[in-house]
Amino acid sequence: MGSGCLKVTKYFLFLFNLLFLILGAVILGFGIWILADKTSFIAVLQMSSSSVKTGAYILIGVGALTMLMGFLGCLGAVNEIRCLLGLYFTCLLIILITQVAAGLVIYFQKEKLKEELSDIVQNLIEKYDPLNDDERNLQDAWDYVQTQIACCGWTGAKDWENNKILINQSMTAYPCSCSNSSKDFQVDTGFCNLDVPINGTATYADWPVHQQGCMDGVEQWLKDNLGVILGVCTGVAIIELLGMILSISLCKNIHSEDYTKVPKS
């Protein structure tokens, strides 16, 4: 009976660690995606805020460590190595505590993150310059956001009235990525000129652009993507708990099995 229980526990632990290995690879992939993505709003964040880059490196580190733990768990389960299983349990406990702490920090810092987002975008709009190659990736990313979400500015098209180039042009140009006109669909970066400027000057109300700001759309986009990440992390946490239970159970069964093999004097 004890031998059968040992085998069942061993194979269950091996199976859970295979899943653990896969989910670790997914977390690692999320971290790499955040650093590599240059076309969506995540590029605006990670090029403007060090906290996003730090979060990406943390995801990569946790993902790599999770994969390593999955490998060690598989190795310890198959070979029934108690010392390795003990190390595996300890590392899982540390990872789980770290994940819970990180989740709490993110939850309590979400309002600060929202304010930081607003400041980043407002500063980007104010300094937007199609001829500035140093900020090209950041500006292209924001143009992509405005085009995909069909929005303009952070709170609305009026935000672009703070742009220095548009002020110098008396508002007779507008951001092409904000356009709601079919003739501008082929141009999604830089500034487009108004066809008939009124008295040589204009306001944002004269522009053929979307009046809705990007704030709501971006927040929804972040919620959707963070929901996926948090879902994966929750799945990993559940597997971690199961792995800890199974590793302790396997250690106990190995100890009992070894004890029964000791010849009685």
Short mmCIF file of C-alpha atoms in Angstrom, two decimals:
data_model
loop_
_atom_site.label_atom_id
_atom_site.label_comp_id
_atom_site.label_asym_id
_atom_site.label_seq_id
_atom_site.Cartn_x
_atom_site.Cartn_y
_atom_site.Cartn_z
CA MET A 1 0.00 0.00 0.00
CA GLY A 2 2.84 2.40 0.94
CA SER A 3 4.70 1.63 -2.29
CA GLY A 4 1.57 2.32 -4.36
CA CYS A 5 0.97 5.63 -2.57
CA LEU A 6 4.60 6.60 -3.17
CA LYS A 7 4.31 5.97 -6.91
CA VAL A 8 1.05 7.90 -7.23
CA THR A 9 2.48 10.88 -5.34
CA LYS A 10 5.66 10.77 -7.39
CA TYR A 11 3.87 10.79 -10.73
CA PHE A 12 1.43 13.50 -9.65
CA LEU A 13 4.35 15.68 -8.56
CA PHE A 14 6.09 15.03 -11.87
CA LEU A 15 2.93 16.03 -13.78
CA PHE A 16 2.43 19.23 -11.78
CA ASN A 17 6.03 20.21 -12.33
CA LEU A 18 5.65 19.83 -16.08
CA LEU A 19 2.77 22.32 -15.88
CA PHE A 20 4.92 24.45 -13.60
CA LEU A 21 7.66 24.43 -16.23
CA ILE A 22 5.23 25.51 -18.96
CA LEU A 23 3.67 28.33 -16.89
CA GLY A 24 7.15 29.55 -15.95
CA ALA A 25 7.94 29.78 -19.66
CA VAL A 26 4.73 31.82 -20.17
CA ILE A 27 5.72 34.31 -17.43
CA LEU A 28 9.20 34.55 -18.94
CA GLY A 29 7.57 35.24 -22.32
CA PHE A 30 5.44 38.06 -20.85
CA GLY A 31 8.56 39.74 -19.47
CA ILE A 32 10.39 39.50 -22.80
CA TRP A 33 7.30 40.78 -24.63
CA ILE A 34 7.16 43.91 -22.44
CA LEU A 35 10.82 44.70 -23.20
CA ALA A 36 10.62 43.83 -26.91
CA ASP A 37 7.25 45.43 -27.80
CA LYS A 38 7.80 48.68 -29.73
CA THR A 39 4.38 49.17 -31.35
CA SER A 40 1.76 49.26 -28.56
CA PHE A 41 1.16 51.46 -25.51
CA ILE A 42 3.44 49.25 -23.43
CA ALA A 43 6.32 50.83 -25.38
CA VAL A 44 5.27 54.28 -24.15
CA LEU A 45 5.34 52.99 -20.58
CA GLN A 46 8.59 51.08 -20.67
CA MET A 47 10.48 53.86 -22.47
CA SER A 48 9.17 56.53 -20.08
CA SER A 49 8.97 54.75 -16.74
CA SER A 50 11.74 52.76 -15.08
CA SER A 51 9.19 50.92 -12.94
CA VAL A 52 7.77 49.16 -16.01
CA LYS A 53 11.22 48.00 -17.09
CA THR A 54 11.90 46.83 -13.55
CA GLY A 55 8.62 44.91 -13.57
CA ALA A 56 9.57 43.27 -16.87
CA TYR A 57 12.94 42.13 -15.48
CA ILE A 58 11.19 40.79 -12.38
CA LEU A 59 8.81 38.79 -14.60
CA ILE A 60 11.76 37.40 -16.54
CA GLY A 61 13.57 36.48 -13.32
CA VAL A 62 10.49 34.85 -11.77
CA GLY A 63 9.75 32.99 -15.00
CA ALA A 64 13.30 31.65 -15.28
CA LEU A 65 13.35 30.65 -11.59
CA THR A 66 9.95 28.99 -11.95
CA MET A 67 11.19 26.92 -14.89
CA LEU A 68 14.27 25.93 -12.88
CA MET A 69 12.07 24.89 -9.95
CA GLY A 70 9.91 22.85 -12.29
CA PHE A 71 12.99 21.04 -13.57
CA LEU A 72 14.30 20.40 -10.05
CA GLY A 73 10.88 19.15 -8.98
CA CYS A 74 10.72 16.70 -11.87
CA LEU A 75 14.24 15.50 -11.14
CA GLY A 76 13.59 15.10 -7.41
CA ALA A 77 10.30 13.28 -7.97
CA VAL A 78 11.63 10.79 -10.53
CA ASN A 79 14.80 9.96 -8.57
CA GLU A 80 13.16 10.26 -5.12
CA ILE A 81 15.89 12.55 -3.79
CA ARG A 82 14.72 13.91 -0.41
CA CYS A 83 17.34 16.65 -0.22
CA LEU A 84 16.35 17.97 -3.66
CA LEU A 85 12.67 17.82 -2.76
CA GLY A 86 13.37 19.79 0.43
CA LEU A 87 15.22 22.46 -1.57
CA TYR A 88 12.36 22.49 -4.05
CA PHE A 89 9.80 23.06 -1.27
CA THR A 90 11.84 25.92 0.24
CA CYS A 91 12.28 27.68 -3.10
CA LEU A 92 8.57 27.33 -3.87
CA LEU A 93 7.71 28.89 -0.53
CA ILE A 94 10.04 31.85 -1.19
CA ILE A 95 8.61 32.37 -4.70
CA LEU A 96 5.03 32.22 -3.41
CA ILE A 97 5.70 34.79 -0.67
CA THR A 98 7.41 37.06 -3.23
CA GLN A 99 4.48 36.81 -5.63
CA VAL A 100 1.97 37.70 -2.91
CA ALA A 101 4.10 40.67 -1.80
CA ALA A 102 4.48 41.92 -5.40
CA GLY A 103 0.73 41.60 -5.98
CA LEU A 104 -0.02 43.68 -2.88
CA VAL A 105 2.47 46.36 -3.93
CA ILE A 106 0.93 46.60 -7.41
CA TYR A 107 -2.59 46.78 -5.96
CA PHE A 108 -1.80 49.61 -3.55
CA GLN A 109 0.27 51.53 -6.15
CA LYS A 110 -2.35 51.47 -8.94
CA GLU A 111 -3.51 55.06 -8.32
CA LYS A 112 0.07 56.29 -8.43
CA LEU A 113 0.57 54.38 -11.69
CA LYS A 114 -2.52 56.06 -13.17
CA GLU A 115 -1.13 59.51 -12.30
CA GLU A 116 2.25 58.57 -13.72
CA LEU A 117 0.58 57.47 -16.98
CA SER A 118 -1.19 60.80 -17.30
CA ASP A 119 2.05 62.76 -16.74
CA ILE A 120 3.96 60.61 -19.24
CA VAL A 121 1.40 61.06 -22.02
CA GLN A 122 0.85 64.78 -21.41
CA ASN A 123 4.61 65.37 -21.56
CA LEU A 124 4.87 63.26 -24.73
CA ILE A 125 2.10 65.23 -26.46
CA GLU A 126 3.61 68.58 -25.46
CA LYS A 127 7.06 67.68 -26.85
CA TYR A 128 5.89 65.61 -29.85
CA ASP A 129 8.09 66.40 -32.86
CA PRO A 130 8.05 64.23 -36.04
CA LEU A 131 11.63 65.37 -36.83
CA ASN A 132 13.02 64.22 -33.48
CA ASP A 133 14.65 60.87 -34.25
CA ASP A 134 15.70 60.37 -30.61
CA GLU A 135 12.06 59.98 -29.55
CA ARG A 136 10.85 58.30 -32.75
CA ASN A 137 9.99 54.91 -31.21
CA LEU A 138 8.10 56.51 -28.34
CA GLN A 139 6.15 58.84 -30.65
CA ASP A 140 5.36 56.04 -33.12
CA ALA A 141 4.03 53.96 -30.24
CA TRP A 142 1.67 56.75 -29.19
CA ASP A 143 0.55 57.28 -32.79
CA TYR A 144 -0.20 53.56 -32.94
CA VAL A 145 -2.31 53.82 -29.78
CA GLN A 146 -4.34 56.76 -31.12
CA THR A 147 -4.90 54.99 -34.44
CA GLN A 148 -5.92 51.64 -32.93
CA ILE A 149 -8.19 53.01 -30.19
CA ALA A 150 -9.59 55.78 -32.46
CA CYS A 151 -8.91 58.49 -29.89
CA CYS A 152 -6.96 61.73 -29.58
CA GLY A 153 -4.88 63.03 -26.68
CA TRP A 154 -5.13 61.72 -23.13
CA THR A 155 -8.34 63.43 -21.96
CA GLY A 156 -9.33 64.70 -25.43
CA ALA A 157 -8.11 66.40 -28.61
CA LYS A 158 -7.69 69.67 -26.65
CA ASP A 159 -4.52 68.19 -25.08
CA TRP A 160 -2.74 68.70 -28.43
CA GLU A 161 -3.20 72.47 -28.15
CA ASN A 162 -0.22 72.35 -25.75
CA ASN A 163 2.09 71.01 -28.45
CA LYS A 164 4.81 73.55 -29.23
CA ILE A 165 4.90 72.88 -32.99
CA LEU A 166 1.12 73.21 -33.37
CA ILE A 167 1.19 76.45 -31.34
CA ASN A 168 3.82 77.86 -33.74
CA GLN A 169 1.61 76.86 -36.70
CA SER A 170 -1.45 78.58 -35.13
CA MET A 171 -3.22 75.21 -34.86
CA THR A 172 -3.53 74.94 -38.66
CA ALA A 173 -2.16 71.38 -38.46
CA TYR A 174 -3.28 68.39 -36.43
CA PRO A 175 -1.89 64.94 -35.49
CA CYS A 176 -2.53 62.54 -38.37
CA SER A 177 -2.99 59.58 -36.03
CA CYS A 178 -6.04 61.36 -34.52
CA SER A 179 -7.76 61.83 -37.87
CA ASN A 180 -11.27 60.53 -38.48
CA SER A 181 -11.07 61.43 -42.18
CA SER A 182 -10.67 58.68 -44.79
CA LYS A 183 -8.07 60.68 -46.73
CA ASP A 184 -5.66 60.46 -43.79
CA PHE A 185 -5.91 56.69 -43.29
CA GLN A 186 -2.65 56.11 -45.15
CA VAL A 187 -0.78 58.60 -42.93
CA ASP A 188 -0.70 57.64 -39.25
CA THR A 189 2.28 59.63 -37.95
CA GLY A 190 3.34 63.26 -37.83
CA PHE A 191 1.11 66.27 -38.53
CA CYS A 192 -1.44 66.87 -41.29
CA ASN A 193 -2.47 70.32 -42.55
CA LEU A 194 -6.03 71.64 -42.49
CA ASP A 195 -7.52 72.05 -45.96
CA VAL A 196 -8.98 75.49 -45.39
CA PRO A 197 -7.61 77.26 -42.28
CA ILE A 198 -10.05 79.85 -40.96
CA ASN A 199 -8.40 83.29 -40.97
CA GLY A 200 -5.02 81.59 -40.80
CA THR A 201 -5.74 80.23 -37.32
CA ALA A 202 -7.75 77.34 -35.90
CA THR A 203 -8.54 75.42 -32.74
CA TYR A 204 -8.81 71.75 -31.97
CA ALA A 205 -12.57 72.00 -32.62
CA ASP A 206 -11.78 72.68 -36.31
CA TRP A 207 -9.69 69.55 -36.69
CA PRO A 208 -11.16 66.45 -38.42
CA VAL A 209 -10.13 64.26 -35.49
CA HIS A 210 -11.65 62.00 -32.84
CA GLN A 211 -12.69 64.11 -29.85
CA GLN A 212 -12.61 61.25 -27.36
CA GLY A 213 -9.46 60.98 -25.24
CA CYS A 214 -7.39 57.80 -25.02
CA MET A 215 -7.47 57.55 -21.21
CA ASP A 216 -10.48 55.20 -20.96
CA GLY A 217 -9.33 53.02 -23.86
CA VAL A 218 -5.78 52.73 -22.54
CA GLU A 219 -6.97 51.90 -19.02
CA GLN A 220 -9.22 49.18 -20.43
CA TRP A 221 -6.32 47.85 -22.53
CA LEU A 222 -4.10 47.72 -19.45
CA LYS A 223 -6.82 45.98 -17.43
CA ASP A 224 -7.27 43.35 -20.15
CA ASN A 225 -3.55 42.63 -20.44
CA LEU A 226 -2.88 42.79 -16.70
CA GLY A 227 -5.84 40.44 -16.23
CA VAL A 228 -4.12 37.86 -18.44
CA ILE A 229 -0.84 38.25 -16.56
CA LEU A 230 -2.52 38.05 -13.15
CA GLY A 231 -4.49 35.01 -14.33
CA VAL A 232 -1.29 33.22 -15.30
CA CYS A 233 0.36 34.19 -12.01
CA THR A 234 -2.67 32.90 -10.09
CA GLY A 235 -2.44 29.61 -11.96
CA VAL A 236 1.25 29.38 -11.10
CA ALA A 237 0.50 30.10 -7.42
CA ILE A 238 -2.08 27.28 -7.28
CA ILE A 239 0.37 24.86 -8.85
CA GLU A 240 3.03 26.05 -6.40
CA LEU A 241 0.78 25.21 -3.46
CA LEU A 242 -0.01 21.77 -4.91
CA GLY A 243 3.67 21.22 -5.60
CA MET A 244 4.57 22.09 -2.01
CA ILE A 245 1.93 19.70 -0.65
CA LEU A 246 3.01 16.88 -2.96
CA SER A 247 6.72 17.41 -2.30
CA ILE A 248 6.19 17.20 1.48
CA SER A 249 3.98 14.14 1.00
CA LEU A 250 6.58 12.47 -1.22
CA CYS A 251 9.36 13.25 1.27
CA LYS A 252 7.31 11.68 4.05
CA ASN A 253 6.51 8.59 1.96
CA ILE A 254 10.16 8.17 0.94
CA HIS A 255 11.15 8.37 4.60
CA SER A 256 8.52 5.79 5.56
CA GLU A 257 9.56 3.53 2.68
CA ASP A 258 13.23 3.74 3.70
CA TYR A 259 12.31 3.04 7.31
CA THR A 260 10.40 -0.14 6.39
CA LYS A 261 13.42 -1.39 4.43
CA VAL A 262 15.67 -1.24 7.49
CA PRO A 263 16.20 -4.85 8.73
CA LYS A 264 14.89 -5.44 12.23
CA SER A 265 17.45 -6.82 14.69
#
